[in-house]
JSON list of C-alpha atoms and ligand atoms in Angstrom, two decimals:
[
{"chain": "A", "resi": 891, "resn": "MET", "atom": "CA", "xyz": [0.00, -0.03, 0.02]},
{"chain": "A", "resi": 892, "resn": "GLY", "atom": "CA", "xyz": [1.58, 3.36, -1.03]},
{"chain": "A", "resi": 893, "resn": "TYR", "atom": "CA", "xyz": [-0.38, 5.57, 1.39]},
{"chain": "A", "resi": 894, "resn": "ASP", "atom": "CA", "xyz": [-1.07, 4.01, 4.72]},
{"chain": "A", "resi": 895, "resn": "TYR", "atom": "CA", "xyz": [-4.84, 4.07, 4.90]},
{"chain": "A", "resi": 896, "resn": "ASP", "atom": "CA", "xyz": [-4.88, 1.58, 7.69]},
{"chain": "A", "resi": 897, "resn": "ARG", "atom": "CA", "xyz": [-3.11, 4.12, 9.85]},
{"chain": "A", "resi": 898, "resn": "LEU", "atom": "CA", "xyz": [-5.44, 6.86, 8.70]},
{"chain": "A", "resi": 899, "resn": "TYR", "atom": "CA", "xyz": [-8.50, 4.73, 9.60]},
{"chain": "A", "resi": 900, "resn": "ARG", "atom": "CA", "xyz": [-6.91, 4.04, 12.98]},
{"chain": "A", "resi": 901, "resn": "ASP", "atom": "CA", "xyz": [-6.58, 7.73, 13.62]},
{"chain": "A", "resi": 902, "resn": "GLU", "atom": "CA", "xyz": [-9.95, 8.79, 12.34]},
{"chain": "A", "resi": 903, "resn": "ALA", "atom": "CA", "xyz": [-13.55, 7.45, 12.03]},
{"chain": "A", "resi": 904, "resn": "GLU", "atom": "CA", "xyz": [-15.12, 8.19, 8.71]},
{"chain": "A", "resi": 905, "resn": "ALA", "atom": "CA", "xyz": [-11.75, 9.46, 7.46]},
{"chain": "A", "resi": 906, "resn": "LEU", "atom": "CA", "xyz": [-12.89, 10.07, 3.89]},
{"chain": "A", "resi": 907, "resn": "GLY", "atom": "CA", "xyz": [-16.04, 11.97, 4.90]},
{"chain": "A", "resi": 908, "resn": "ALA", "atom": "CA", "xyz": [-19.45, 11.72, 3.15]},
{"chain": "A", "resi": 909, "resn": "PRO", "atom": "CA", "xyz": [-19.94, 9.89, -0.18]},
{"chain": "A", "resi": 910, "resn": "THR", "atom": "CA", "xyz": [-19.77, 12.14, -3.26]},
{"chain": "A", "resi": 911, "resn": "ARG", "atom": "CA", "xyz": [-22.99, 13.58, -4.68]},
{"chain": "A", "resi": 912, "resn": "ALA", "atom": "CA", "xyz": [-22.14, 12.01, -8.01]},
{"chain": "A", "resi": 913, "resn": "LEU", "atom": "CA", "xyz": [-22.05, 8.59, -6.53]},
{"chain": "A", "resi": 914, "resn": "LEU", "atom": "CA", "xyz": [-25.13, 8.97, -4.39]},
{"chain": "A", "resi": 915, "resn": "ASP", "atom": "CA", "xyz": [-26.96, 10.19, -7.44]},
{"chain": "A", "resi": 916, "resn": "ALA", "atom": "CA", "xyz": [-25.71, 7.19, -9.41]},
{"chain": "A", "resi": 917, "resn": "PHE", "atom": "CA", "xyz": [-26.81, 4.68, -6.77]},
{"chain": "A", "resi": 918, "resn": "ALA", "atom": "CA", "xyz": [-30.31, 6.23, -6.80]},
{"chain": "A", "resi": 919, "resn": "ALA", "atom": "CA", "xyz": [-30.58, 6.42, -10.58]},
{"chain": "A", "resi": 920, "resn": "TYR", "atom": "CA", "xyz": [-28.99, 3.13, -11.61]},
{"chain": "A", "resi": 921, "resn": "LEU", "atom": "CA", "xyz": [-29.68, 0.75, -8.67]},
{"chain": "A", "resi": 922, "resn": "THR", "atom": "CA", "xyz": [-33.43, 0.83, -8.59]},
{"chain": "A", "resi": 923, "resn": "ALA", "atom": "CA", "xyz": [-34.00, -2.76, -7.35]},
{"chain": "A", "resi": 924, "resn": "PRO", "atom": "CA", "xyz": [-32.17, -4.58, -4.58]},
{"chain": "A", "resi": 925, "resn": "ALA", "atom": "CA", "xyz": [-28.71, -5.26, -5.96]},
{"chain": "A", "resi": 926, "resn": "ARG", "atom": "CA", "xyz": [-25.61, -7.24, -5.12]},
{"chain": "A", "resi": 927, "resn": "VAL", "atom": "CA", "xyz": [-22.82, -4.73, -4.98]},
{"chain": "A", "resi": 928, "resn": "LEU", "atom": "CA", "xyz": [-19.08, -5.41, -4.89]},
{"chain": "A", "resi": 929, "resn": "ASP", "atom": "CA", "xyz": [-17.22, -2.39, -3.43]},
{"chain": "A", "resi": 930, "resn": "LEU", "atom": "CA", "xyz": [-13.48, -2.75, -4.32]},
{"chain": "A", "resi": 931, "resn": "GLY", "atom": "CA", "xyz": [-11.25, -0.77, -1.99]},
{"chain": "A", "resi": 932, "resn": "CYS", "atom": "CA", "xyz": [-14.30, 0.02, 0.27]},
{"chain": "A", "resi": 933, "resn": "GLY", "atom": "CA", "xyz": [-12.25, 1.62, 3.10]},
{"chain": "A", "resi": 934, "resn": "GLN", "atom": "CA", "xyz": [-14.38, 2.23, 6.20]},
{"chain": "A", "resi": 935, "resn": "GLY", "atom": "CA", "xyz": [-17.70, 1.74, 4.26]},
{"chain": "A", "resi": 936, "resn": "ARG", "atom": "CA", "xyz": [-18.21, 5.30, 3.09]},
{"chain": "A", "resi": 937, "resn": "ASP", "atom": "CA", "xyz": [-20.26, 3.94, 0.17]},
{"chain": "A", "resi": 938, "resn": "ALA", "atom": "CA", "xyz": [-21.02, 0.39, 1.38]},
{"chain": "A", "resi": 939, "resn": "LEU", "atom": "CA", "xyz": [-23.02, 1.51, 4.36]},
{"chain": "A", "resi": 940, "resn": "PRO", "atom": "CA", "xyz": [-25.28, 4.04, 2.50]},
{"chain": "A", "resi": 941, "resn": "LEU", "atom": "CA", "xyz": [-25.79, 1.40, -0.22]},
{"chain": "A", "resi": 942, "resn": "ALA", "atom": "CA", "xyz": [-26.84, -1.16, 2.26]},
{"chain": "A", "resi": 943, "resn": "ARG", "atom": "CA", "xyz": [-29.19, 1.33, 3.90]},
{"chain": "A", "resi": 944, "resn": "MET", "atom": "CA", "xyz": [-30.79, 1.64, 0.43]},
{"chain": "A", "resi": 945, "resn": "GLY", "atom": "CA", "xyz": [-31.62, -2.09, 0.55]},
{"chain": "A", "resi": 946, "resn": "HIS", "atom": "CA", "xyz": [-28.61, -3.42, -1.37]},
{"chain": "A", "resi": 947, "resn": "THR", "atom": "CA", "xyz": [-26.35, -6.32, -0.30]},
{"chain": "A", "resi": 948, "resn": "VAL", "atom": "CA", "xyz": [-22.74, -5.28, -0.27]},
{"chain": "A", "resi": 949, "resn": "VAL", "atom": "CA", "xyz": [-19.45, -7.12, -0.40]},
{"chain": "A", "resi": 950, "resn": "GLY", "atom": "CA", "xyz": [-16.59, -4.88, 0.48]},
{"chain": "A", "resi": 951, "resn": "VAL", "atom": "CA", "xyz": [-12.89, -5.58, -0.05]},
{"chain": "A", "resi": 952, "resn": "ASP", "atom": "CA", "xyz": [-9.94, -3.65, 1.28]},
{"chain": "A", "resi": 953, "resn": "LEU", "atom": "CA", "xyz": [-6.27, -4.10, 2.15]},
{"chain": "A", "resi": 954, "resn": "SER", "atom": "CA", "xyz": [-6.90, -2.31, 5.46]},
{"chain": "A", "resi": 955, "resn": "PRO", "atom": "CA", "xyz": [-8.04, -4.51, 8.43]},
{"chain": "A", "resi": 956, "resn": "LYS", "atom": "CA", "xyz": [-9.06, -1.42, 10.33]},
{"chain": "A", "resi": 957, "resn": "GLY", "atom": "CA", "xyz": [-11.20, -0.15, 7.46]},
{"chain": "A", "resi": 958, "resn": "ILE", "atom": "CA", "xyz": [-12.91, -3.49, 7.07]},
{"chain": "A", "resi": 959, "resn": "ALA", "atom": "CA", "xyz": [-13.39, -3.77, 10.91]},
{"chain": "A", "resi": 960, "resn": "ASP", "atom": "CA", "xyz": [-15.01, -0.27, 11.05]},
{"chain": "A", "resi": 961, "resn": "MET", "atom": "CA", "xyz": [-17.33, -1.06, 8.18]},
{"chain": "A", "resi": 962, "resn": "VAL", "atom": "CA", "xyz": [-18.42, -4.42, 9.48]},
{"chain": "A", "resi": 963, "resn": "ALA", "atom": "CA", "xyz": [-18.94, -3.04, 13.00]},
{"chain": "A", "resi": 964, "resn": "ALA", "atom": "CA", "xyz": [-21.13, -0.16, 11.66]},
{"chain": "A", "resi": 965, "resn": "ALA", "atom": "CA", "xyz": [-23.07, -2.61, 9.47]},
{"chain": "A", "resi": 966, "resn": "GLU", "atom": "CA", "xyz": [-23.64, -4.99, 12.36]},
{"chain": "A", "resi": 967, "resn": "ALA", "atom": "CA", "xyz": [-24.88, -2.26, 14.68]},
{"chain": "A", "resi": 968, "resn": "GLU", "atom": "CA", "xyz": [-27.47, -1.29, 12.11]},
{"chain": "A", "resi": 969, "resn": "GLY", "atom": "CA", "xyz": [-28.29, -4.79, 10.90]},
{"chain": "A", "resi": 970, "resn": "LEU", "atom": "CA", "xyz": [-27.15, -4.09, 7.33]},
{"chain": "A", "resi": 971, "resn": "ALA", "atom": "CA", "xyz": [-26.32, -6.65, 4.66]},
{"chain": "A", "resi": 972, "resn": "VAL", "atom": "CA", "xyz": [-22.57, -5.93, 4.43]},
{"chain": "A", "resi": 973, "resn": "THR", "atom": "CA", "xyz": [-19.70, -8.46, 4.43]},
{"chain": "A", "resi": 974, "resn": "GLY", "atom": "CA", "xyz": [-16.09, -7.47, 4.50]},
{"chain": "A", "resi": 975, "resn": "HIS", "atom": "CA", "xyz": [-12.84, -9.06, 3.26]},
{"chain": "A", "resi": 976, "resn": "VAL", "atom": "CA", "xyz": [-9.37, -7.97, 4.06]},
{"chain": "A", "resi": 977, "resn": "ALA", "atom": "CA", "xyz": [-7.80, -8.76, 0.71]},
{"chain": "A", "resi": 978, "resn": "ASP", "atom": "CA", "xyz": [-5.66, -7.35, -2.18]},
{"chain": "A", "resi": 979, "resn": "ILE", "atom": "CA", "xyz": [-7.92, -6.62, -5.12]},
{"chain": "A", "resi": 980, "resn": "THR", "atom": "CA", "xyz": [-5.05, -7.61, -7.48]},
{"chain": "A", "resi": 981, "resn": "ALA", "atom": "CA", "xyz": [-5.60, -11.17, -6.34]},
{"chain": "A", "resi": 982, "resn": "PHE", "atom": "CA", "xyz": [-9.09, -11.29, -4.81]},
{"chain": "A", "resi": 983, "resn": "VAL", "atom": "CA", "xyz": [-11.53, -13.64, -6.56]},
{"chain": "A", "resi": 984, "resn": "PRO", "atom": "CA", "xyz": [-15.09, -12.83, -5.57]},
{"chain": "A", "resi": 985, "resn": "GLU", "atom": "CA", "xyz": [-17.65, -15.52, -5.07]},
{"chain": "A", "resi": 986, "resn": "GLY", "atom": "CA", "xyz": [-20.59, -15.28, -7.36]},
{"chain": "A", "resi": 987, "resn": "ARG", "atom": "CA", "xyz": [-21.82, -12.49, -9.63]},
{"chain": "A", "resi": 988, "resn": "PHE", "atom": "CA", "xyz": [-22.85, -8.96, -9.00]},
{"chain": "A", "resi": 989, "resn": "ASP", "atom": "CA", "xyz": [-25.32, -6.28, -10.20]},
{"chain": "A", "resi": 990, "resn": "ALA", "atom": "CA", "xyz": [-22.87, -3.37, -9.52]},
{"chain": "A", "resi": 991, "resn": "LEU", "atom": "CA", "xyz": [-19.07, -3.09, -9.23]},
{"chain": "A", "resi": 992, "resn": "LEU", "atom": "CA", "xyz": [-17.87, 0.09, -7.43]},
{"chain": "A", "resi": 993, "resn": "PHE", "atom": "CA", "xyz": [-14.27, 1.34, -7.50]},
{"chain": "A", "resi": 994, "resn": "ASP", "atom": "CA", "xyz": [-14.41, 4.71, -5.57]},
{"chain": "A", "resi": 995, "resn": "ARG", "atom": "CA", "xyz": [-10.96, 6.18, -5.76]},
{"chain": "A", "resi": 996, "resn": "THR", "atom": "CA", "xyz": [-9.24, 2.78, -5.47]},
{"chain": "A", "resi": 997, "resn": "LEU", "atom": "CA", "xyz": [-7.79, 2.10, -8.89]},
{"chain": "A", "resi": 998, "resn": "HIS", "atom": "CA", "xyz": [-5.40, 5.08, -8.89]},
{"chain": "A", "resi": 999, "resn": "MET", "atom": "CA", "xyz": [-3.66, 3.33, -5.94]},
{"chain": "A", "resi": 1000, "resn": "LEU", "atom": "CA", "xyz": [-2.43, 0.55, -8.36]},
{"chain": "A", "resi": 1001, "resn": "ASP", "atom": "CA", "xyz": [0.18, 0.90, -11.00]},
{"chain": "A", "resi": 1002, "resn": "ALA", "atom": "CA", "xyz": [-1.27, 1.17, -14.61]},
{"chain": "A", "resi": 1003, "resn": "ALA", "atom": "CA", "xyz": [-0.78, -2.55, -15.50]},
{"chain": "A", "resi": 1004, "resn": "ASP", "atom": "CA", "xyz": [-2.49, -3.76, -12.31]},
{"chain": "A", "resi": 1005, "resn": "ARG", "atom": "CA", "xyz": [-5.18, -1.13, -12.58]},
{"chain": "A", "resi": 1006, "resn": "HIS", "atom": "CA", "xyz": [-6.19, -2.35, -15.99]},
{"chain": "A", "resi": 1007, "resn": "ALA", "atom": "CA", "xyz": [-5.83, -6.05, -15.20]},
{"chain": "A", "resi": 1008, "resn": "VAL", "atom": "CA", "xyz": [-7.96, -5.71, -12.09]},
{"chain": "A", "resi": 1009, "resn": "LEU", "atom": "CA", "xyz": [-10.64, -3.94, -13.97]},
{"chain": "A", "resi": 1010, "resn": "ALA", "atom": "CA", "xyz": [-10.57, -6.39, -16.86]},
{"chain": "A", "resi": 1011, "resn": "ARG", "atom": "CA", "xyz": [-10.86, -9.41, -14.54]},
{"chain": "A", "resi": 1012, "resn": "LEU", "atom": "CA", "xyz": [-13.47, -8.09, -12.22]},
{"chain": "A", "resi": 1013, "resn": "ILE", "atom": "CA", "xyz": [-15.93, -6.82, -14.81]},
{"chain": "A", "resi": 1014, "resn": "GLY", "atom": "CA", "xyz": [-16.23, -10.50, -15.74]},
{"chain": "A", "resi": 1015, "resn": "HIS", "atom": "CA", "xyz": [-18.20, -10.83, -12.45]},
{"chain": "A", "resi": 1016, "resn": "LEU", "atom": "CA", "xyz": [-20.83, -8.19, -13.52]},
{"chain": "A", "resi": 1017, "resn": "ASP", "atom": "CA", "xyz": [-24.11, -9.63, -14.76]},
{"chain": "A", "resi": 1018, "resn": "PRO", "atom": "CA", "xyz": [-25.59, -8.45, -18.01]},
{"chain": "A", "resi": 1019, "resn": "GLY", "atom": "CA", "xyz": [-27.51, -5.24, -17.18]},
{"chain": "A", "resi": 1020, "resn": "GLY", "atom": "CA", "xyz": [-25.17, -4.60, -14.26]},
{"chain": "A", "resi": 1021, "resn": "VAL", "atom": "CA", "xyz": [-23.55, -1.27, -13.50]},
{"chain": "A", "resi": 1022, "resn": "LEU", "atom": "CA", "xyz": [-19.90, -0.32, -13.28]},
{"chain": "A", "resi": 1023, "resn": "LEU", "atom": "CA", "xyz": [-19.11, 2.72, -11.16]},
{"chain": "A", "resi": 1024, "resn": "ILE", "atom": "CA", "xyz": [-15.67, 4.13, -11.28]},
{"chain": "A", "resi": 1025, "resn": "ALA", "atom": "CA", "xyz": [-14.50, 7.33, -9.58]},
{"chain": "A", "resi": 1026, "resn": "ASP", "atom": "CA", "xyz": [-10.86, 8.08, -10.16]},
{"chain": "A", "resi": 1027, "resn": "GLU", "atom": "CA", "xyz": [-8.21, 10.49, -11.51]},
{"chain": "A", "resi": 1028, "resn": "ALA", "atom": "CA", "xyz": [-9.51, 11.98, -14.81]},
{"chain": "A", "resi": 1029, "resn": "SER", "atom": "CA", "xyz": [-6.18, 11.14, -16.33]},
{"chain": "A", "resi": 1030, "resn": "ASN", "atom": "CA", "xyz": [-6.85, 7.41, -15.81]},
{"chain": "A", "resi": 1031, "resn": "MET", "atom": "CA", "xyz": [-10.19, 7.39, -17.57]},
{"chain": "A", "resi": 1032, "resn": "ALA", "atom": "CA", "xyz": [-8.81, 6.82, -21.08]},
{"chain": "A", "resi": 1033, "resn": "GLY", "atom": "CA", "xyz": [-7.15, 3.54, -19.80]},
{"chain": "A", "resi": 1034, "resn": "PHE", "atom": "CA", "xyz": [-10.44, 2.40, -18.28]},
{"chain": "A", "resi": 1035, "resn": "ARG", "atom": "CA", "xyz": [-12.40, 3.17, -21.50]},
{"chain": "A", "resi": 1036, "resn": "GLY", "atom": "CA", "xyz": [-9.74, 1.06, -23.28]},
{"chain": "A", "resi": 1037, "resn": "VAL", "atom": "CA", "xyz": [-10.39, -1.88, -20.94]},
{"chain": "A", "resi": 1038, "resn": "LEU", "atom": "CA", "xyz": [-14.10, -1.65, -21.54]},
{"chain": "A", "resi": 1039, "resn": "ASP", "atom": "CA", "xyz": [-13.61, -1.43, -25.29]},
{"chain": "A", "resi": 1040, "resn": "ALA", "atom": "CA", "xyz": [-11.37, -4.49, -25.24]},
{"chain": "A", "resi": 1041, "resn": "SER", "atom": "CA", "xyz": [-13.61, -6.52, -22.98]},
{"chain": "A", "resi": 1042, "resn": "GLY", "atom": "CA", "xyz": [-15.72, -8.09, -25.74]},
{"chain": "A", "resi": 1043, "resn": "GLN", "atom": "CA", "xyz": [-18.80, -6.98, -23.94]},
{"chain": "A", "resi": 1044, "resn": "ALA", "atom": "CA", "xyz": [-21.15, -4.12, -24.99]},
{"chain": "A", "resi": 1045, "resn": "TRP", "atom": "CA", "xyz": [-21.28, -1.08, -22.58]},
{"chain": "A", "resi": 1046, "resn": "ASP", "atom": "CA", "xyz": [-23.86, 1.70, -22.36]},
{"chain": "A", "resi": 1047, "resn": "ARG", "atom": "CA", "xyz": [-21.94, 4.74, -21.11]},
{"chain": "A", "resi": 1048, "resn": "LEU", "atom": "CA", "xyz": [-24.11, 6.49, -18.40]},
{"chain": "A", "resi": 1049, "resn": "THR", "atom": "CA", "xyz": [-21.65, 9.14, -17.27]},
{"chain": "A", "resi": 1050, "resn": "ASP", "atom": "CA", "xyz": [-18.17, 9.91, -18.40]},
{"chain": "A", "resi": 1051, "resn": "ARG", "atom": "CA", "xyz": [-16.97, 13.19, -16.92]},
{"chain": "A", "resi": 1052, "resn": "HIS", "atom": "CA", "xyz": [-15.15, 14.88, -13.98]},
{"chain": "A", "resi": 1053, "resn": "GLY", "atom": "CA", "xyz": [-13.43, 11.61, -13.00]},
{"chain": "A", "resi": 1054, "resn": "ASN", "atom": "CA", "xyz": [-16.62, 9.63, -13.00]},
{"chain": "A", "resi": 1055, "resn": "LEU", "atom": "CA", "xyz": [-17.08, 6.75, -15.47]},
{"chain": "A", "resi": 1056, "resn": "PHE", "atom": "CA", "xyz": [-20.43, 4.90, -14.95]},
{"chain": "A", "resi": 1057, "resn": "ALA", "atom": "CA", "xyz": [-21.41, 2.27, -17.54]},
{"chain": "A", "resi": 1058, "resn": "ARG", "atom": "CA", "xyz": [-24.06, -0.38, -17.85]},
{"chain": "A", "resi": 1059, "resn": "ARG", "atom": "CA", "xyz": [-23.19, -3.85, -19.27]},
{"chain": "A", "resi": 1060, "resn": "SER", "atom": "CA", "xyz": [-25.62, -4.62, -22.09]},
{"chain": "B", "resi": 245, "resn": "SAM", "atom": "C1", "xyz": [-8.83, 6.71, -1.45]},
{"chain": "B", "resi": 245, "resn": "SAM", "atom": "S1", "xyz": [-9.23, 5.30, -0.39]},
{"chain": "B", "resi": 245, "resn": "SAM", "atom": "C2", "xyz": [-10.93, 5.12, -0.99]},
{"chain": "B", "resi": 245, "resn": "SAM", "atom": "C3", "xyz": [-11.79, 4.33, 0.07]},
{"chain": "B", "resi": 245, "resn": "SAM", "atom": "C4", "xyz": [-13.20, 4.17, -0.22]},
{"chain": "B", "resi": 245, "resn": "SAM", "atom": "N1", "xyz": [-13.49, 3.63, -1.54]},
{"chain": "B", "resi": 245, "resn": "SAM", "atom": "C5", "xyz": [-13.95, 5.46, -0.09]},
{"chain": "B", "resi": 245, "resn": "SAM", "atom": "O1", "xyz": [-14.30, 6.18, -1.08]},
{"chain": "B", "resi": 245, "resn": "SAM", "atom": "O2", "xyz": [-14.02, 5.92, 1.13]},
{"chain": "B", "resi": 245, "resn": "SAM", "atom": "C6", "xyz": [-8.52, 4.04, -1.27]},
{"chain": "B", "resi": 245, "resn": "SAM", "atom": "C7", "xyz": [-8.68, 2.62, -0.63]},
{"chain": "B", "resi": 245, "resn": "SAM", "atom": "O3", "xyz": [-8.15, 1.67, -1.43]},
{"chain": "B", "resi": 245, "resn": "SAM", "atom": "C8", "xyz": [-7.50, 0.65, -0.66]},
{"chain": "B", "resi": 245, "resn": "SAM", "atom": "N2", "xyz": [-6.58, -0.15, -1.38]},
{"chain": "B", "resi": 245, "resn": "SAM", "atom": "C9", "xyz": [-5.45, 0.35, -2.01]},
{"chain": "B", "resi": 245, "resn": "SAM", "atom": "N3", "xyz": [-4.84, -0.63, -2.66]},
{"chain": "B", "resi": 245, "resn": "SAM", "atom": "C10", "xyz": [-5.63, -1.72, -2.54]},
{"chain": "B", "resi": 245, "resn": "SAM", "atom": "C11", "xyz": [-5.56, -3.10, -2.96]},
{"chain": "B", "resi": 245, "resn": "SAM", "atom": "N4", "xyz": [-4.50, -3.41, -3.68]},
{"chain": "B", "resi": 245, "resn": "SAM", "atom": "N5", "xyz": [-6.50, -3.91, -2.59]},
{"chain": "B", "resi": 245, "resn": "SAM", "atom": "C12", "xyz": [-7.52, -3.59, -1.74]},
{"chain": "B", "resi": 245, "resn": "SAM", "atom": "N6", "xyz": [-7.70, -2.31, -1.34]},
{"chain": "B", "resi": 245, "resn": "SAM", "atom": "C13", "xyz": [-6.81, -1.41, -1.73]},
{"chain": "B", "resi": 245, "resn": "SAM", "atom": "C14", "xyz": [-7.00, 1.46, 0.49]},
{"chain": "B", "resi": 245, "resn": "SAM", "atom": "O4", "xyz": [-6.71, 0.67, 1.70]},
{"chain": "B", "resi": 245, "resn": "SAM", "atom": "C15", "xyz": [-8.05, 2.45, 0.79]},
{"chain": "B", "resi": 245, "resn": "SAM", "atom": "O5", "xyz": [-9.00, 2.10, 1.68]}
]
């Protein structure tokens, strides 16, 4: 891990603050039925917890044991459908398939080759009609578009601006 998020999470509850308006709007617009969501690099559950409060079932994965512990504790306190895995997303193999994949400012933590390989592999776990939600550095978006174009799957671009790339698998 380049930046020590585990240390940050030990120092601060809700270290990354509230979810972004762009993602909250996307959750409301694109996840209109109870969905299985895979949150890659979920941190302390900034997105996973609101998603679960909306009625979705969330699997969160992060390198940080403290992030996962905070997320799971908050979910248990509220009785939310969130499970957490301490794992490296470059190697993590999820069980089953999902209606949404979320990478909220996680992919820029990886070098370009890993970033693209992780995205290419994990979109294989998205069901047809499922939604891919990426928030990241704007400079990384061309690479992500390239991964989607090379995936052999058809994508409906929902949003592609200001460091947000949201697409639905046809
Ligand atoms: C900028 S934070 C974003 C956290 C969360 N998505 C949010 O928006 O609050 C990046 C997160 O990615 C996690 N991370 C970085 N590299 C990772 C990897 N290889 N596997 C799993 N998680 C990773 C970090 O531990 C950190 O929690």
